[in-house]
Coordinates of C-alpha atoms and ligand atoms in Angstrom, one line a residue:
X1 CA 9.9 -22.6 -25.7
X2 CA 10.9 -22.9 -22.2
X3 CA 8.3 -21.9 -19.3
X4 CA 9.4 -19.7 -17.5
X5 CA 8.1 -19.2 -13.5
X6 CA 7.6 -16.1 -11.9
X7 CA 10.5 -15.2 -9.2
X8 CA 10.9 -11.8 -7.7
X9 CA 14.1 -11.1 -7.7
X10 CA 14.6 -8.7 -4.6
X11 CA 18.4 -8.8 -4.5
X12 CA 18.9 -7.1 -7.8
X13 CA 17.9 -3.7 -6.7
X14 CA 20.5 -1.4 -7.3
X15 CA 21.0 1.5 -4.7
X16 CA 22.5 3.4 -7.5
X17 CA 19.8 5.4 -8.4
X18 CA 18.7 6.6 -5.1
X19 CA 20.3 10.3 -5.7
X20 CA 18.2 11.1 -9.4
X21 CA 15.0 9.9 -7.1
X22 CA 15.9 12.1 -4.4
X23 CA 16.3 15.4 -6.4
X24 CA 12.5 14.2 -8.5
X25 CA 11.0 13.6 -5.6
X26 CA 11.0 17.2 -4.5
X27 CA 8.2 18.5 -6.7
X28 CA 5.4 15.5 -5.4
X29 CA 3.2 16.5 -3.0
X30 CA 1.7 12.7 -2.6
X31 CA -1.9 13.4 -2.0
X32 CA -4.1 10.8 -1.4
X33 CA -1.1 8.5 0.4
X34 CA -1.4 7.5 4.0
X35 CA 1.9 6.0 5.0
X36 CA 3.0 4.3 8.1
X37 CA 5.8 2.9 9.3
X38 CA 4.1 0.0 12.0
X39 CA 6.3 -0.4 15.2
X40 CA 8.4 2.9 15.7
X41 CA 8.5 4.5 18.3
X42 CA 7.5 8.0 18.9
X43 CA 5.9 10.5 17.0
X44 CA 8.0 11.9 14.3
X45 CA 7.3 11.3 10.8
X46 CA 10.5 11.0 8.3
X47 CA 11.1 11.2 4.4
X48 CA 12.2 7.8 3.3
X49 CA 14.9 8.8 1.2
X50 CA 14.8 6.1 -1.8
X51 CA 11.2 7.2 -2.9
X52 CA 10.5 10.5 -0.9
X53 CA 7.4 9.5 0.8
X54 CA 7.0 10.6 4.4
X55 CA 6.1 7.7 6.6
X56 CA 4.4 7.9 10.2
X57 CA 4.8 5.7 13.3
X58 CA 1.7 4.2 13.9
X59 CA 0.4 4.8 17.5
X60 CA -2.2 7.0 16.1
X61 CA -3.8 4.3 14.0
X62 CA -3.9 1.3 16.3
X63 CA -4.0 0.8 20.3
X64 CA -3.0 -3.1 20.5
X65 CA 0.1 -4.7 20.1
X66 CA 4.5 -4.5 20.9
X67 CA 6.6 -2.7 19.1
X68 CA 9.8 -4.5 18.0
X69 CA 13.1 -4.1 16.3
X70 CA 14.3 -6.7 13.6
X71 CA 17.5 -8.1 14.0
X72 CA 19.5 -5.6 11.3
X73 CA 21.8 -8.7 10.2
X74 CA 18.6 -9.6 7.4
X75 CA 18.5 -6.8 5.7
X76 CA 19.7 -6.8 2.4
X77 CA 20.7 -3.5 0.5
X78 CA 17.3 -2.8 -1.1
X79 CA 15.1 -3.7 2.0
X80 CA 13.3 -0.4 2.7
X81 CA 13.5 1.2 6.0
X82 CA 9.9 0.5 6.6
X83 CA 11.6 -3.2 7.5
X84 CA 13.8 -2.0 10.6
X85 CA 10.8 -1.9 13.2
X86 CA 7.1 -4.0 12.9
X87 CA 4.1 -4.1 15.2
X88 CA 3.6 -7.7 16.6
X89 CA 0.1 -8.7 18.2
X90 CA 0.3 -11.7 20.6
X91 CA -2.7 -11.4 22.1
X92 CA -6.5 -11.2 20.6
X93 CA -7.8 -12.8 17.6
X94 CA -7.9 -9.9 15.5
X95 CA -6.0 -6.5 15.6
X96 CA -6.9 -3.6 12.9
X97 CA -5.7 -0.8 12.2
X98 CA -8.2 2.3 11.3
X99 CA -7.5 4.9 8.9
X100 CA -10.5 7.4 8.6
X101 CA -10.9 10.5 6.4
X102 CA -11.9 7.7 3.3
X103 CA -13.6 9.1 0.4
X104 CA -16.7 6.2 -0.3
X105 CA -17.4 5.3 -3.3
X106 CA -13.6 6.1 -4.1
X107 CA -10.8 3.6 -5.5
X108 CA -8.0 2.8 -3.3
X109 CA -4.9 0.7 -3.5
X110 CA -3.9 -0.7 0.2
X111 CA -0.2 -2.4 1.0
X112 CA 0.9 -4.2 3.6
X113 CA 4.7 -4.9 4.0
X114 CA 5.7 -8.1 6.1
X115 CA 8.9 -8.4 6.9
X116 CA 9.7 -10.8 9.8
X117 CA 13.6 -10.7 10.2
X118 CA 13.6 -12.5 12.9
X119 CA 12.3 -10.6 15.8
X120 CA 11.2 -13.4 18.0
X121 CA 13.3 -16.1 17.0
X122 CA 10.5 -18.4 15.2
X123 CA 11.0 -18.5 11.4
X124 CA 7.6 -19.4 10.0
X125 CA 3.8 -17.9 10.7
X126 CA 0.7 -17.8 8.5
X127 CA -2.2 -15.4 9.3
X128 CA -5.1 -13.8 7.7
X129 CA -5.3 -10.2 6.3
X130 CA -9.0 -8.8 6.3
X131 CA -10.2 -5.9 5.1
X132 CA -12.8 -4.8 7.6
X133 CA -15.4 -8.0 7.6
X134 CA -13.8 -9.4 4.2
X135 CA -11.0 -11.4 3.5
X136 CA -8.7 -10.5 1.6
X137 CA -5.1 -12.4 1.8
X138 CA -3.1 -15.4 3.9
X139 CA -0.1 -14.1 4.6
X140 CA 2.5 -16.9 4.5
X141 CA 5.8 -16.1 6.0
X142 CA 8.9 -18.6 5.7
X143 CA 11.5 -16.7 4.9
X144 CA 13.0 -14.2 7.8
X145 CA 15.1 -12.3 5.1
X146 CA 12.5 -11.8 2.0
X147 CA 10.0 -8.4 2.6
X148 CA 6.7 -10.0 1.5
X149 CA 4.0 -7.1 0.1
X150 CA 0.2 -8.0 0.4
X151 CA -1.6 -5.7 -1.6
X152 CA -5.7 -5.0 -2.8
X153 CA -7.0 -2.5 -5.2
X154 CA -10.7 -2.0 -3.5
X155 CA -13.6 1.0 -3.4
X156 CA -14.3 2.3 -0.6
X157 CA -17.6 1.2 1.5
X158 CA -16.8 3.7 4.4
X159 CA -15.3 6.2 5.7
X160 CA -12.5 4.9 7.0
X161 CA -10.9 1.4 6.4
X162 CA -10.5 -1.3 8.6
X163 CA -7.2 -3.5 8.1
X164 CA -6.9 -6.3 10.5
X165 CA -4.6 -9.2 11.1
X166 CA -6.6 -12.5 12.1
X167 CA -4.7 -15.0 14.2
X168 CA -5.1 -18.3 12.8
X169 CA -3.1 -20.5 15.5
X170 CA -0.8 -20.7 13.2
X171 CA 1.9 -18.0 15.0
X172 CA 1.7 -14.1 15.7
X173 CA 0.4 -12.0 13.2
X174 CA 3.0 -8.6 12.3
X175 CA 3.1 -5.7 9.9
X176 CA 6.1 -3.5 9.0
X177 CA 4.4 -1.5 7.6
X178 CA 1.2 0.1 5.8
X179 CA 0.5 2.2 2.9
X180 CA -3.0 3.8 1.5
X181 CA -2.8 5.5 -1.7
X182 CA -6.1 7.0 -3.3
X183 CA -7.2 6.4 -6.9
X184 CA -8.5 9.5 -7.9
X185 CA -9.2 8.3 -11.2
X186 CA -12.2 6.8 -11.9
X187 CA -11.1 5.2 -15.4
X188 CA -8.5 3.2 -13.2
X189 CA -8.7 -1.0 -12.9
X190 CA -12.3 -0.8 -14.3
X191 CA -12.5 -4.1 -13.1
X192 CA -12.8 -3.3 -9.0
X193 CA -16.0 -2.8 -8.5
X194 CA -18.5 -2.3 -5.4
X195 CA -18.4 -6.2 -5.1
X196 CA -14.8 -6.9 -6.6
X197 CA -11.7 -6.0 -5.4
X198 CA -8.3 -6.7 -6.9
X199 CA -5.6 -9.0 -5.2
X200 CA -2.3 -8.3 -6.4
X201 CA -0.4 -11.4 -7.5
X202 CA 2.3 -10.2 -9.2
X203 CA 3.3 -6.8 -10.9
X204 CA 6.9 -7.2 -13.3
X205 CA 8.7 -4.9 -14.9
X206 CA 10.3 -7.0 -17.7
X207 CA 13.6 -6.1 -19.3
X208 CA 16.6 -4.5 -17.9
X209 CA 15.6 -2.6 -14.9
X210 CA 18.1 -1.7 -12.3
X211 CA 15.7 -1.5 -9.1
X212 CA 12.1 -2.3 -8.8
X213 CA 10.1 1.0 -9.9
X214 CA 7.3 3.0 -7.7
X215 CA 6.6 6.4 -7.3
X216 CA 7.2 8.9 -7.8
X217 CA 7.8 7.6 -11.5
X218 CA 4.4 5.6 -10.8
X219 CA 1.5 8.2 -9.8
X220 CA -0.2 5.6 -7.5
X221 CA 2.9 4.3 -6.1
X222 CA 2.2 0.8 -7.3
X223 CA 5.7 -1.7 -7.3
X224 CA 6.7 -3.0 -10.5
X225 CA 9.5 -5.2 -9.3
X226 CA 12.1 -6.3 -11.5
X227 CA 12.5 -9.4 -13.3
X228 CA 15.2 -11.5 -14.3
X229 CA 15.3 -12.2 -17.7
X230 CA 16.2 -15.6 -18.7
X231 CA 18.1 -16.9 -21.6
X232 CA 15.4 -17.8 -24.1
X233 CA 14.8 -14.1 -23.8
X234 CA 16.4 -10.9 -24.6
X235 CA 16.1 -7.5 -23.4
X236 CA 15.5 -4.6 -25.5
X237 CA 15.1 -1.1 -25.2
X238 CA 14.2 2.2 -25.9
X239 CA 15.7 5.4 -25.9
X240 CA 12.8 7.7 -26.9
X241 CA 10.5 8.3 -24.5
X242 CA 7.1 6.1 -24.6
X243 CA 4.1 8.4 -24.2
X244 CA 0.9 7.9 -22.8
X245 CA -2.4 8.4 -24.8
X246 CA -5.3 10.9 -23.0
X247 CA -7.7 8.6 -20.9
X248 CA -5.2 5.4 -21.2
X249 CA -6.6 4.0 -17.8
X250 CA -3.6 2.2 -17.0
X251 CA -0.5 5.3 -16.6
X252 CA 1.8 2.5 -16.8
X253 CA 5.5 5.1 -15.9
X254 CA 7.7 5.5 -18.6
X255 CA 10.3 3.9 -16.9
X256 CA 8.7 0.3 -16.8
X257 CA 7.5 1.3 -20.6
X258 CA 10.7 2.0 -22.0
X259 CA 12.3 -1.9 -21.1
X260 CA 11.0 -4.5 -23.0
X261 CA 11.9 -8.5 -23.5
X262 CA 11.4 -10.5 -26.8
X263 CA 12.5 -13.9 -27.8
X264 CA 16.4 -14.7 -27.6
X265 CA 15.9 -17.0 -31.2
X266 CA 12.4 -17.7 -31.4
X267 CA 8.7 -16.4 -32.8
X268 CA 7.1 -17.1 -29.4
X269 CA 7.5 -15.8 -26.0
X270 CA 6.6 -17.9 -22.9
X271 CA 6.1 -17.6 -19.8
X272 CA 3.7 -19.7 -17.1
X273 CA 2.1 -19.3 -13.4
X274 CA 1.1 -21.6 -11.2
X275 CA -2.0 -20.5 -9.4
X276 CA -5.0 -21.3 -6.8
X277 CA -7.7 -23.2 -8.4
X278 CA -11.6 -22.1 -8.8
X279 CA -9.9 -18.4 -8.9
X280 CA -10.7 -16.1 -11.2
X281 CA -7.3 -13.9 -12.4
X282 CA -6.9 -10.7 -14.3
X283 CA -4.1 -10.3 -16.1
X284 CA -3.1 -6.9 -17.5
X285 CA -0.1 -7.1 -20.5
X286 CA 1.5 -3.5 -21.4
X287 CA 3.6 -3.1 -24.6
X288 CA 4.9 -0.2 -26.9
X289 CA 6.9 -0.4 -30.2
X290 CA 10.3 0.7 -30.2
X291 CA 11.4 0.4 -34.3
X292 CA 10.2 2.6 -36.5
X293 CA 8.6 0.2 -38.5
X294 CA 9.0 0.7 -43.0
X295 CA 5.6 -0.1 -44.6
X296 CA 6.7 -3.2 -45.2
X297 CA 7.1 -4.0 -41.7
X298 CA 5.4 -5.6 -38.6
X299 CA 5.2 -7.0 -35.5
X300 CA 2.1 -8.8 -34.7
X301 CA 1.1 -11.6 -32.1
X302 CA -1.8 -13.8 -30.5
X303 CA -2.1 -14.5 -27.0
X304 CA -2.3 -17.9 -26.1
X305 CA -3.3 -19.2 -22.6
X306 CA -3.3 -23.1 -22.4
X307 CA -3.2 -23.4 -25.9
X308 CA -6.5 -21.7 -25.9
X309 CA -6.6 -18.3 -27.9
X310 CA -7.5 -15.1 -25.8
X311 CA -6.3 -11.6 -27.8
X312 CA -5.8 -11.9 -31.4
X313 CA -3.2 -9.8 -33.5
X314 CA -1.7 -7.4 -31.0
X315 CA -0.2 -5.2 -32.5
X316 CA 1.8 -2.5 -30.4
X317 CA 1.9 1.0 -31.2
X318 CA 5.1 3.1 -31.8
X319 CA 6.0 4.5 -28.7
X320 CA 2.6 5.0 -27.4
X321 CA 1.6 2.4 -24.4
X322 CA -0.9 -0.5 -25.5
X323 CA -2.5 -2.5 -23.1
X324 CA -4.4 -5.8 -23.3
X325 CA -6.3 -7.6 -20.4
X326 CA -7.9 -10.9 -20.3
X327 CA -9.0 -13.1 -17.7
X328 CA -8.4 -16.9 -16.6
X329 CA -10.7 -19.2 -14.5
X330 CA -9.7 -22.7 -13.7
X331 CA -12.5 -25.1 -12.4
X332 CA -12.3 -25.8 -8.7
X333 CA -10.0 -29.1 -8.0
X334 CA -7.8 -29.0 -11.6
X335 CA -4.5 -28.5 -11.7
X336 CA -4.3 -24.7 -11.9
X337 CA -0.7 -24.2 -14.2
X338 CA -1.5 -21.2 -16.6
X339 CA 1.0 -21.3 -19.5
X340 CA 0.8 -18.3 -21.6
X341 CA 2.4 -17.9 -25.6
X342 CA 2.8 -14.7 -27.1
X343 CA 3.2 -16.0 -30.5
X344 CA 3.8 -14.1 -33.8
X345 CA 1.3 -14.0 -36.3
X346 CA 2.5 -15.5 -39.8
X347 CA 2.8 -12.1 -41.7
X348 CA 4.3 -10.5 -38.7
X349 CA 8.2 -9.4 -39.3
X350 CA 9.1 -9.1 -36.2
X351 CA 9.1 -11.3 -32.8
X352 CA 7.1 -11.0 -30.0
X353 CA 7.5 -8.4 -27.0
X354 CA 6.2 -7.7 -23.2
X355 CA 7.1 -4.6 -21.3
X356 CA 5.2 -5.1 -18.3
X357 CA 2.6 -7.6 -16.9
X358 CA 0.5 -7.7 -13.8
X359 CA -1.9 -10.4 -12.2
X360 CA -4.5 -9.9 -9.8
X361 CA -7.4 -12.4 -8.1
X362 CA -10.6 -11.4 -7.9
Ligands
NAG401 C1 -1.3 -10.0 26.5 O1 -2.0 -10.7 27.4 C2 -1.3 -11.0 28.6 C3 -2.2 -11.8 29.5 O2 -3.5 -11.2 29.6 C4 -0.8 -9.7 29.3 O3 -0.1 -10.0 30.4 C5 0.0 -8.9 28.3 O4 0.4 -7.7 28.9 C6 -0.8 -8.7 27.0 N1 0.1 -8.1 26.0 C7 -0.3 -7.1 25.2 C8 0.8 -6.6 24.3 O5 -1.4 -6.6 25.3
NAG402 C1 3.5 -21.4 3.0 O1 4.7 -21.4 2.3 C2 5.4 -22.6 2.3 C3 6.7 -22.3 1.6 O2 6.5 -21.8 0.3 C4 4.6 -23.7 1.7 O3 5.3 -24.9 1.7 C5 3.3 -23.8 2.4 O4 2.4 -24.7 1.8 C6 2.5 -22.5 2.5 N1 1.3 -22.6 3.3 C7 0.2 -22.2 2.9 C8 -1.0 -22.4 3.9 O5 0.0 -21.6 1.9
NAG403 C1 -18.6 2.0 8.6 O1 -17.8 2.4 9.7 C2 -18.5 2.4 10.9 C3 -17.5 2.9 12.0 O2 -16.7 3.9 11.5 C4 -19.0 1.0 11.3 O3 -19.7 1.1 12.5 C5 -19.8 0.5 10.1 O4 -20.1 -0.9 10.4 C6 -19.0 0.5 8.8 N1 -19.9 0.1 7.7 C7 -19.5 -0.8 6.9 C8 -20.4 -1.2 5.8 O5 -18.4 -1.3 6.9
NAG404 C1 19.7 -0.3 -24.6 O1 19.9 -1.2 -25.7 C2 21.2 -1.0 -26.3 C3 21.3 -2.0 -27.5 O2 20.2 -1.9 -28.2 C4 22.3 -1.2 -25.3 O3 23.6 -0.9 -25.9 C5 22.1 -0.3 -24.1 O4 23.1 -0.7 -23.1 C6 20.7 -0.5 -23.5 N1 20.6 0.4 -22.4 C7 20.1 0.1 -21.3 C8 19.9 1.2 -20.3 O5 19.8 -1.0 -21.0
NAG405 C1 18.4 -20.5 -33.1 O1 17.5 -21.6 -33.1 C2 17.8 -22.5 -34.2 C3 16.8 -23.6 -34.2 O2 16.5 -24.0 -32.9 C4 19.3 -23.0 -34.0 O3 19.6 -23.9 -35.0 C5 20.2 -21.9 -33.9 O4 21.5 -22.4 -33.6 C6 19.8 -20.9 -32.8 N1 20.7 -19.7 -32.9 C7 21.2 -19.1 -31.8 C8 22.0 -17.9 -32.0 O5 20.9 -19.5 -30.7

């Protein structure tokens, strides 16, 4: 079974759905979301018209820095609009923005969006994202043309939050742009905690999807980008509707549910990271059956991680999401490659299959 390495694939994104979002959007109110679009001028918020959400300039949430305009020749098709303008911050070690009216005690999810395209002619800079006196991500940037998304699921200590960009020598720090959006649930990521918060690593929609998905399929606006499905795997689908049990903590949209990927010609599916050592990550799998299965019928599989077995005989129900998490610590200094196996157990019928996955770092 062929490893496969995680790749997002932003070029993929289709703008053919952008009219069905537009007419579903009307009916959201988006509460709880704080969006702002860093480095425009003015004072006029706008709908953004791929996921309805209305995004502010950010003068009212920052005093520091210059406002720029990217140079529009890196923008692909699916780069959102937040991309166009970003707020740059030559001078002072550490520039934060401050959005107050927090709810403490509450869960949020917090986004950054990075998108350099070139606005001052230098191609590479690495700086620090912090979260008011805790880190929280090294933002890395390489690539003028690929939107990079920094994002933390976090409770609120305050009542406000502090996000600032540390200057590490290593360039100036920028943001394109900045989005808040409150957890009201508390049954949500039970693992962020007072003391925990969750780094987003990656979040994949696998199967056949046509453009990353966010809200307002997905209640708390999170990405689940689309990923490329290679060879040794197939995509499958369903055409039912997969539901969502009372209290299922994860609300995992429909969309991302319904497109699933199994093995091409196999009874295992794998798939590897490559990760920071002496890290602790959390990985969430979603699945849901789409056969009706006979009596006689079955599809069941462990979960292998390094050959070491972590969920026994998963067994996903009929279109009703099923979720397992487990976690994955590798001792400071060892090579950190984390190769997982979905493998069928020996009286299942059928194959393997993943809908979704995410991984986040403690
Ligand atoms: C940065 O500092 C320099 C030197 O003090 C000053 O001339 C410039 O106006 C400052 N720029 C910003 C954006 O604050
Ligand atoms: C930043 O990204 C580049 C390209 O992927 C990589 O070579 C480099 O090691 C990264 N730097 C850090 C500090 O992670
Ligand atoms: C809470 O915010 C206030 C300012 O709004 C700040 O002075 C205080 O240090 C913050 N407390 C924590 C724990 O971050
Ligand atoms: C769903 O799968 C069927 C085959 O099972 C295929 O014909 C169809 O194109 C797929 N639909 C989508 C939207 O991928
Ligand atoms: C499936 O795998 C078997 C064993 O590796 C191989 O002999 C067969 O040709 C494969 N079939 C297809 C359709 O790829």
């Amino acid at each position: 079974m062929a490893g496969y390495s995680y790749k997002p694939v932003h070029n993929m994104r289709s703008l053919i759905f952008l009219g069905f979002l537009a007419v579903a959007l009307q009916v959201n109110a988006q509460q709880g979301f704080v969006s702002i679009d860093c480095g425009m001028d003015g004072s006029t918020s706008y709908i953004d018209t791929v996921t309805g959400i209305t995004y502010e300039p950010d003068a009212k949430y920052i005093n520091s820095g210059v406002n720029y305009k990217i140079d529009k020749t890196y923008l692909q098709a699916a780069t959102p609009v937040q991309a166009e303008t970003l707020r740059s911050f030559p001078n002072g070690s550490r520039n934060c923005y401050t959005i107050n009216g927090i709810i403490q005690g509450d869960k949020y999810l917090i986004r950054g969006l990075f998108f350099h395209g070139n606005y001052d002619g230098l191609t590479s800079v690495l700086f620090e994202l912090h979260l008011g006196m805790n880190f929280w991500q090294v933002v890395n940037i390489t690539e003028p043309s690929y939107p990079l998304w920094a994002e933390i699921i976090t409770v609120a200590q305050n009542n406000s939050f502090s996000v600032c960009l540390v200057n590490i020598n290593s360039g100036t720090p920028f943001i394109s742009a900045l989005e808040l959006r409150h957890i009201s649930s508390t049954d949500v990521y039970k693992d962020v905690s007072q003391t925990n918060s969750l780094v987003l690593y990656f979040r994949v929609n696998t199967g056949d999807a046509a453009r990353d998905i966010r809200y307002p399929d997905d209640a708390y606006d999170r990405i689940w980008q689309v990923y490329l499905t290679p060879t040794v795997w197939s995509d499958i689908n369903s055409s039912q509707p997969i539901q969502t049990s009372p209290g299922d903590a994860f609300q995992v949209p429909a969309a991302v549910m319904a497109t699933a990927v199994t093995p091409a010609n196999d009874t295992s599916l794998g798939f590897y990271f490559e990760a920071d050592t002496g890290v602790v990550y959390y990985v969430y799998m979603h699945f849901a059956e789409f056969n009706a299965l006979s009596q006689t019928e079955n599809r069941i599989f462990d979960v292998f991680v390094n050959d070491e077995l972590k969920v026994s005989s998963v067994k996903p129900e009929y279109l009703l999401s099923t979720h397992i998490s487990l976690s994955v610590r590798s001792a400071l200094g060892t090579e950190a490659t984390y190769n997982f196996a979905l493998n069928s157990a020996s009286a299942s019928s059928f194959p393997p299959i993943l809908n979704a996955i995410e991984i986040y770092s403690v």
